[in-house]
Amino acid sequence: MEYFGFLKELIEQMLPNKLSKLGYIIIFLVFVFIPWTLNGGIFNEDVSLVSEESVPYFQTNTCDYSINSIVRDNFFNDKIEILPNVDSSVQCFGKINGVDIVNEKIKIYIGTNLNVDFLLQSLFFIFLMYLIPKTKTYIFKFPFFFPSLLIIVIVYLHLLGERLFYLPLSDGFDIGLNFQNFIIPSLLLVIFLNFYLINDLIKTRFLNLINFFPFIFLFNGSFNNLNLNFFVLLFSFIGINAIVQNKYNKKISLIYLTFSIIQIYNFETKNIVFDIDKLKGFVNSSQNYPSLIFWMIIFYLFIIGVVFTINESLEYIDLSLIKLNFLITGALILIFGVFSAINPFVNFYTYYFFGLNKTAMKSLSSTDGNTWRGLASSAEAAGEFFAFTVLFVVLLYFSKKIEINNFEIFLLILNLFGLLRSNNFASTISLIFFIVVYFILKSRLNFGLKVGVLFFGSILLFAVYSLSTFSYERASKALLQNAYKATEIGIELPGDQFSYNAIDNLNFGEILSYPEDSTNISNSLYFLTKRYTYGPDISYLPNSVALVSAISLPINRSEKWGIFIAKYNPDPQSLLFGYGPQQITEYYLGHRTKYNSGLVLPHSSLLDYLIFFGIVGILLIIIYLANSIWKNKNNYFYFCLISFLLINLIKSDSLLYSSSLLLFIFIFNFYKIDTEVHNSK
Amino acid sequence: MEIIINNCGSGGSLEELESLKNDPNFVFQNDPNFETLTLYDSEGNVINVNSWLECANYVNGGWSIENLNSYNGELIIFIITLGICGVFWIFKRINRANVTE
């Protein structure tokens, strides 16, 4: 009972007092039931169990029955799957627009519409913001009109640039601003409404935003039919205020501007659309100037906005509250993940209202190498989140003496279970590793000895693990082997007496004997093959390509990084300065390989940012990060958290998700937070 | 007649359209000089017509070049959004008036 008492107290503490319980129930019904019940009714008497026999009936009578009309008789129907039909008309929103039988499962497609989604989801996210408790009022210099107008212009640029992405989603999508076609005016008016409503909420909640940011991992904020994210727009709105209030880093902004000019100058327009899939809301789908400029602006404003929010609310950051919110979020991700897996209706509603990038897993059993991602779009990102939460709680306990109560221990166990189910070996190992690192750093050994123990200890552990599992001979060639496997070789390679060619025999040097143009191998693969074959031979040091390959194999990245090398074919300017933020289209579709469809990401945020900002950009980011970490090397809590994230980011694409990027920025700025803990109680 | 001219232009004769009613097996021929038009019915269904006669026949049956169906849908969302803005504006005004008092 103690837990329930605490839970009640917690809910009362977290929810604003103004709204009665009845008010919350009404709001819940308005969102979840009314739009999805209109016309088709609720608990419709005409409809019973959806079965193979009734499929033809639903196929004939499309747009007649709402999703909620089939709830009563199908709530426990494990044969059905509910999916959004993304190109529905407004009239068919929330109704059954199609039914198919695929692999003995009945797939029911529910109509969703660009304009309705934008309005309904926005209002729901704003309602979530309303739940953040009030603090002291913060006065923005330009609270509403100017930033809203600017965001409207920026979003119009987005709709203009990504027109090809939206065309199949909305019948009659026309970018022209006229009052014959209300698709665009309606979208832009919703943005106006959003910021009109947010303007009132944010003044009294701005200083509390960071305390509640962990919930962004549960409520991702991606719109169903738009390549936009609510929270990215929100922080961009704040970012505009940061600029007009002259509270942004001018040096970094100048460097960013220089990069942007070079990237625009080097840009090549193409009439292609990249299938954004689970990256929805935070990646460019097109290859033209308006979309490039949109992502340059929005990425910049988002970062500026997040940093500004952290800086302005430093005094109000409550570590014990953030810890609790991390734990609650992790537990809810797991709980909703389970419910979404066992019930198709919950699965659909969580996808829609949580703004997930893709629907939650539809089964409790693990797939894809024994991973279970639950509600998250990626098992890798989910594992990282759970591991980070555990590390955060443990380090707070030991470094800041923030105690954990019984309820939090219960939540912690749920988070650990989530980590176990996500089967993220690297996150689990790095979690244990950085807890050990923290205690070594806290010990009384001198600094040099600590560094020595950590450096050589970790190399030794990694080497023992790697060499006991894989031979160095195999590991050192795995990366190039996988890169060649992914390449569509333009020439016929001769076979030996067993019909094995140069790639089968791992004899990559032979490929260099052919003219580079004829082989269709990417210039990065050509360069690495050359380096591997003719690279400088330094005594006692392994070949650099072989070393990276040997590291990639035990962490299960040789295949994904190999595919990256096969695909990455930049010109010299793009290699140095990148294609621009969130620009993956040219990398993905620019060079023909065996992986030009589906979504095969580089599986390394370092490689993602190499695509975005090139070698020069990556070097600058590394220098900036290293400088900050070095300056705070005695802040062991900060050192362990940021190192944990950096290590994991090397082998995951997490920074392609706005929530993970926000977490990274928060932790990177963590050294600014006063070591004195502000306790909410 | 006016509706047909508004939708399909004035490139054909109504007599031909009348005679069409007596021939259930009539097959429409493409007119290369006729720019393909998209017609919509009241439920939002779409059809492309390639001759004036075909267009007139469908317009006679209630089809139109204006997609009233989808036009209304987005317009309704626009009006709802405008309505929410208005309600919120009034709500704020009342609140402000109360605070001033």
Coordinates of C-alpha atoms in Angstrom, one line a residue, chain A residues 83-428:
Chain A
L83 CA -2.1 0.0 -38.7
P84 CA -2.4 3.6 -39.9
N85 CA -3.5 4.2 -43.4
V86 CA -1.5 7.4 -43.9
D87 CA -3.1 8.9 -47.0
S88 CA -6.8 8.9 -45.9
S89 CA -9.2 11.8 -46.5
V90 CA -10.4 13.9 -43.6
Q91 CA -13.8 12.2 -43.8
C92 CA -12.3 8.7 -43.5
F93 CA -10.1 9.7 -40.5
G94 CA -10.4 7.1 -37.7
K95 CA -12.3 4.7 -39.9
I96 CA -11.5 1.3 -41.3
N97 CA -10.1 2.1 -44.7
G98 CA -8.8 -1.3 -45.7
V99 CA -8.5 -4.9 -44.4
D100 CA -6.0 -7.5 -45.6
I101 CA -5.0 -11.0 -44.6
V102 CA -1.2 -11.4 -44.4
N103 CA 0.4 -14.5 -42.9
E104 CA -2.8 -15.5 -41.1
K105 CA -3.0 -12.0 -39.5
I106 CA -5.8 -9.6 -40.3
K107 CA -4.3 -6.2 -40.9
I108 CA -6.8 -3.4 -40.3
Y109 CA -5.9 -0.1 -41.8
I110 CA -7.3 2.9 -39.9
G111 CA -7.6 6.2 -41.8
T112 CA -5.3 9.0 -40.7
N113 CA -4.9 12.4 -42.3
L114 CA -2.1 14.9 -42.6
N115 CA -4.2 17.9 -41.4
V116 CA -6.2 16.0 -38.7
D117 CA -3.0 14.4 -37.3
F118 CA -1.2 17.7 -37.1
L119 CA -4.0 19.3 -35.1
L120 CA -4.9 16.4 -32.9
Q121 CA -1.4 15.3 -32.0
S122 CA -0.3 18.9 -31.4
L123 CA -3.1 19.5 -29.0
F124 CA -2.3 16.3 -27.2
F125 CA 1.4 17.2 -26.9
I126 CA 0.4 20.7 -25.6
F127 CA -1.8 19.0 -23.1
L128 CA 1.2 17.0 -21.9
M129 CA 3.1 20.2 -21.5
Y130 CA 0.2 21.5 -19.4
L131 CA 0.9 18.6 -17.0
I132 CA 4.3 20.0 -16.2
P133 CA 4.1 21.8 -12.8
K134 CA 4.4 25.6 -12.8
T135 CA 7.5 27.4 -11.5
K136 CA 8.5 31.0 -11.4
T137 CA 7.4 33.0 -14.5
Y138 CA 10.0 33.4 -17.2
I139 CA 9.6 36.4 -19.5
F140 CA 10.7 35.9 -23.1
K141 CA 11.7 38.9 -25.1
F142 CA 9.5 37.9 -28.0
P143 CA 7.0 35.6 -26.5
F144 CA 4.8 34.7 -29.3
F145 CA 4.2 36.6 -32.5
F146 CA 7.6 36.9 -34.0
P147 CA 8.9 33.4 -33.3
S148 CA 5.6 31.8 -34.4
L149 CA 5.7 33.8 -37.7
L150 CA 9.3 32.7 -38.2
I151 CA 8.5 29.0 -37.5
I152 CA 5.5 29.3 -39.9
V153 CA 7.9 30.5 -42.7
I154 CA 10.4 27.8 -41.9
V155 CA 7.8 25.1 -41.9
Y156 CA 6.5 26.4 -45.2
L157 CA 10.1 26.0 -46.5
H158 CA 10.0 22.5 -45.3
L159 CA 6.7 21.7 -47.0
L160 CA 8.0 23.3 -50.2
G161 CA 11.3 21.3 -50.0
E162 CA 9.8 18.0 -49.1
R163 CA 6.8 18.2 -51.5
L164 CA 7.6 14.8 -53.0
F165 CA 7.5 13.2 -49.6
Y166 CA 4.0 14.7 -48.9
L167 CA 2.5 14.1 -52.3
P168 CA 1.6 10.5 -51.7
L169 CA 0.3 11.3 -48.2
S170 CA -2.4 13.8 -49.1
D171 CA -4.6 13.7 -52.2
G172 CA -4.3 17.1 -53.9
F173 CA -1.3 18.3 -51.9
D174 CA -0.5 21.6 -53.4
I175 CA 2.2 23.9 -52.1
G176 CA 0.7 27.0 -53.6
L177 CA -0.7 29.4 -51.0
N178 CA -4.3 29.9 -52.0
F179 CA -7.7 29.4 -50.5
Q180 CA -8.8 26.8 -53.1
N181 CA -6.8 24.1 -51.3
F182 CA -6.8 24.2 -47.6
I183 CA -4.1 21.6 -46.9
I184 CA -1.3 24.1 -46.5
P185 CA -3.3 27.0 -44.9
S186 CA -4.6 24.5 -42.4
L187 CA -1.2 23.2 -41.5
L188 CA 0.2 26.7 -41.1
L189 CA -2.7 27.8 -39.0
V190 CA -2.2 24.8 -36.6
I191 CA 1.4 26.0 -36.1
F192 CA 0.0 29.4 -35.2
L193 CA -2.5 27.8 -32.8
N194 CA 0.3 25.6 -31.2
F195 CA 2.4 28.6 -30.3
Y196 CA -0.5 30.7 -29.3
L197 CA -1.4 28.0 -26.8
I198 CA 2.2 27.2 -25.9
N199 CA 2.9 30.9 -25.3
D200 CA 0.6 30.8 -22.2
L201 CA 1.9 27.5 -20.9
I202 CA 5.6 28.0 -21.4
K203 CA 6.0 31.2 -19.4
T204 CA 5.3 29.4 -16.1
R205 CA 6.8 26.0 -17.1
F206 CA 9.9 27.0 -19.0
L207 CA 12.2 26.7 -16.0
N208 CA 10.8 23.2 -15.3
L209 CA 11.2 21.9 -18.8
I210 CA 14.6 20.2 -18.2
N211 CA 13.3 18.5 -15.1
F212 CA 10.7 16.7 -17.2
F213 CA 12.7 16.2 -20.4
P214 CA 13.2 12.4 -19.8
F215 CA 9.6 12.0 -20.8
I216 CA 10.6 12.8 -24.3
F217 CA 11.8 9.2 -24.6
L218 CA 8.3 8.0 -24.0
F219 CA 6.4 10.8 -25.9
N220 CA 8.7 11.1 -28.9
G221 CA 6.6 13.9 -30.4
S222 CA 6.8 12.7 -34.1
F223 CA 3.8 13.4 -36.2
N224 CA 2.1 10.5 -37.9
N225 CA 2.1 11.9 -41.4
L226 CA 4.6 14.7 -41.2
N227 CA 8.4 14.7 -41.3
L228 CA 8.3 17.0 -38.3
N229 CA 8.6 16.6 -34.5
F230 CA 6.7 18.6 -32.0
F231 CA 9.6 19.0 -29.5
V232 CA 12.0 19.9 -32.2
L233 CA 9.6 22.7 -33.2
L234 CA 9.2 23.7 -29.6
F235 CA 12.9 24.0 -28.9
S236 CA 13.4 25.8 -32.2
F237 CA 10.8 28.3 -31.0
I238 CA 12.8 28.7 -27.8
G239 CA 16.0 28.9 -30.0
I240 CA 14.6 31.9 -31.8
N241 CA 14.2 33.6 -28.4
A242 CA 17.8 32.7 -27.5
I243 CA 19.0 34.5 -30.5
V244 CA 16.9 37.6 -30.0
Q245 CA 17.9 37.7 -26.3
N246 CA 21.5 37.4 -27.5
K247 CA 22.1 34.3 -25.4
Y248 CA 23.9 32.0 -27.8
N249 CA 27.4 30.9 -28.6
K250 CA 28.6 33.3 -31.4
K251 CA 31.8 31.5 -32.2
I252 CA 30.0 28.1 -32.8
S253 CA 27.3 29.9 -34.7
L254 CA 29.9 31.5 -37.0
I255 CA 31.5 28.2 -37.6
Y256 CA 28.1 26.6 -38.3
L257 CA 27.3 29.4 -40.7
T258 CA 30.6 28.9 -42.5
F259 CA 29.9 25.2 -42.8
S260 CA 26.4 25.9 -44.1
I261 CA 27.6 28.2 -46.8
I262 CA 30.1 25.7 -48.0
Q263 CA 27.5 22.9 -47.9
I264 CA 25.0 25.0 -49.8
Y265 CA 27.7 25.9 -52.4
N266 CA 28.6 22.3 -52.8
F267 CA 25.0 21.0 -52.9
E268 CA 23.5 19.2 -55.9
T269 CA 19.8 19.1 -56.3
K270 CA 18.3 15.7 -57.1
N271 CA 14.7 14.6 -57.7
I272 CA 14.8 11.8 -55.2
V273 CA 13.0 10.9 -52.0
F274 CA 14.7 9.0 -49.1
D275 CA 12.5 6.6 -47.2
I276 CA 12.8 8.2 -43.7
D277 CA 11.1 5.3 -41.9
K278 CA 11.9 5.4 -38.2
L279 CA 13.9 8.6 -38.5
K280 CA 10.7 10.5 -39.1
G281 CA 10.7 14.0 -37.8
F282 CA 14.4 14.5 -37.7
V283 CA 16.0 13.8 -41.1
N284 CA 15.7 15.3 -44.6
S285 CA 13.7 13.2 -47.0
S286 CA 14.6 15.2 -50.1
Q287 CA 17.5 16.6 -52.0
N288 CA 16.8 20.2 -52.8
Y289 CA 17.7 23.7 -51.6
P290 CA 14.5 24.5 -49.5
S291 CA 14.7 21.2 -47.6
L292 CA 18.5 21.6 -47.1
I293 CA 18.1 25.2 -45.7
F294 CA 15.1 24.1 -43.6
W295 CA 17.2 21.4 -41.8
M296 CA 20.1 23.7 -41.4
I297 CA 18.0 26.2 -39.7
I298 CA 15.9 23.8 -37.6
F299 CA 18.9 21.8 -36.4
Y300 CA 20.7 25.0 -35.4
L301 CA 17.6 26.4 -33.6
F302 CA 17.0 23.1 -31.9
I303 CA 20.5 23.0 -30.4
I304 CA 20.5 26.7 -29.5
G305 CA 17.1 26.2 -27.9
V306 CA 18.1 23.2 -25.8
V307 CA 21.3 24.8 -24.6
F308 CA 19.5 28.1 -23.8
T309 CA 16.8 26.2 -21.8
I310 CA 19.5 24.4 -19.8
N311 CA 21.5 27.6 -19.2
E312 CA 18.4 29.6 -18.1
S313 CA 17.1 26.9 -15.8
L314 CA 20.3 25.9 -14.1
E315 CA 19.0 27.1 -10.7
Y316 CA 15.8 25.1 -11.1
I317 CA 17.3 21.8 -12.1
D318 CA 16.3 19.2 -9.6
L319 CA 18.5 16.1 -9.9
S320 CA 16.3 14.0 -7.7
L321 CA 13.3 14.9 -9.8
I322 CA 15.1 14.2 -13.1
K323 CA 16.2 10.9 -11.6
L324 CA 12.6 10.0 -10.7
N325 CA 11.4 11.1 -14.2
F326 CA 14.1 8.9 -15.9
L327 CA 13.0 5.9 -13.8
I328 CA 9.2 6.5 -14.4
T329 CA 9.9 7.0 -18.2
G330 CA 11.9 3.8 -18.4
A331 CA 9.2 1.9 -16.5
L332 CA 6.4 3.3 -18.6
I333 CA 8.4 2.5 -21.8
L334 CA 8.5 -1.1 -20.6
I335 CA 4.9 -1.3 -19.4
F336 CA 3.4 0.4 -22.5
G337 CA 5.7 -1.8 -24.6
V338 CA 4.2 -4.9 -23.0
F339 CA 0.6 -3.7 -23.4
S340 CA 1.2 -2.6 -27.0
A341 CA 2.6 -6.0 -27.7
I342 CA -0.4 -7.8 -26.4
N343 CA -3.2 -5.5 -27.6
P344 CA -3.5 -4.1 -31.1
F345 CA -5.7 -1.2 -30.0
V346 CA -3.1 -0.1 -27.4
N347 CA -0.4 -0.6 -30.0
F348 CA -2.2 1.8 -32.4
Y349 CA -3.0 4.5 -29.8
T350 CA 0.5 4.5 -28.2
Y351 CA 2.0 4.9 -31.7
Y352 CA -0.3 7.8 -32.5
F353 CA -0.5 9.7 -29.2
F354 CA 3.1 9.1 -28.0
G355 CA 4.3 10.3 -31.4
L356 CA 6.4 7.2 -31.9
N357 CA 8.6 7.0 -35.0
K358 CA 7.3 3.5 -35.7
T359 CA 4.7 1.3 -34.1
A360 CA 5.7 -0.7 -31.0
M361 CA 6.6 -4.3 -31.3
K362 CA 3.6 -6.6 -31.8
S363 CA 4.9 -9.5 -29.8
L364 CA 6.6 -10.2 -26.5
S365 CA 9.1 -12.5 -28.1
S366 CA 12.4 -11.2 -29.2
T367 CA 13.5 -10.9 -32.8
D368 CA 16.4 -9.5 -34.8
G369 CA 19.2 -11.1 -32.9
N370 CA 17.2 -11.7 -29.7
T371 CA 16.3 -8.0 -29.1
W372 CA 13.1 -6.6 -27.9
R373 CA 12.6 -2.9 -28.5
G374 CA 9.1 -2.6 -27.0
L375 CA 7.8 0.9 -27.5
A376 CA 11.1 2.4 -28.8
S377 CA 11.9 2.7 -32.5
S378 CA 15.3 1.0 -32.0
A379 CA 16.3 -1.7 -29.6
E380 CA 19.8 -0.1 -29.5
A381 CA 18.5 3.3 -28.4
A382 CA 16.1 1.6 -25.9
G383 CA 19.0 -0.4 -24.3
E384 CA 21.1 2.8 -24.1
F385 CA 18.3 4.6 -22.4
F386 CA 17.8 1.9 -19.8
A387 CA 21.5 1.5 -19.1
F388 CA 21.9 5.3 -18.9
T389 CA 19.0 5.5 -16.4
V390 CA 20.6 2.9 -14.2
L391 CA 24.0 4.5 -14.4
F392 CA 22.5 7.9 -13.6
V393 CA 20.7 6.6 -10.5
V394 CA 23.7 4.7 -9.2
L395 CA 26.1 7.6 -9.7
L396 CA 23.7 10.1 -8.2
Y397 CA 23.5 7.8 -5.2
F398 CA 27.2 7.5 -4.7
S399 CA 28.4 11.0 -5.8
K400 CA 25.5 13.3 -4.8
K401 CA 24.2 11.1 -2.0
I402 CA 20.7 11.2 -3.5
E403 CA 18.9 8.4 -1.9
I404 CA 16.6 5.9 -3.5
N405 CA 13.3 5.1 -1.9
N406 CA 11.4 1.8 -2.2
F407 CA 9.3 2.9 -5.1
E408 CA 12.3 4.0 -7.0
I409 CA 14.0 0.6 -6.4
F410 CA 10.9 -1.0 -7.9
L411 CA 11.2 1.3 -10.9
L412 CA 14.9 0.6 -11.1
I413 CA 14.1 -3.1 -11.3
L414 CA 11.7 -2.5 -14.2
N415 CA 14.4 -0.5 -16.0
L416 CA 16.9 -3.3 -15.5
F417 CA 14.4 -5.7 -16.9
G418 CA 14.0 -3.4 -19.9
L419 CA 17.8 -3.4 -20.4
L420 CA 17.8 -7.2 -20.2
R421 CA 15.0 -7.5 -22.8
S422 CA 16.7 -5.1 -25.1
N423 CA 19.7 -7.4 -25.0
N424 CA 22.1 -4.5 -25.6
F425 CA 25.3 -6.2 -24.6
A426 CA 27.5 -3.1 -25.3
S427 CA 25.3 -0.8 -23.1
T428 CA 25.2 -3.4 -20.3

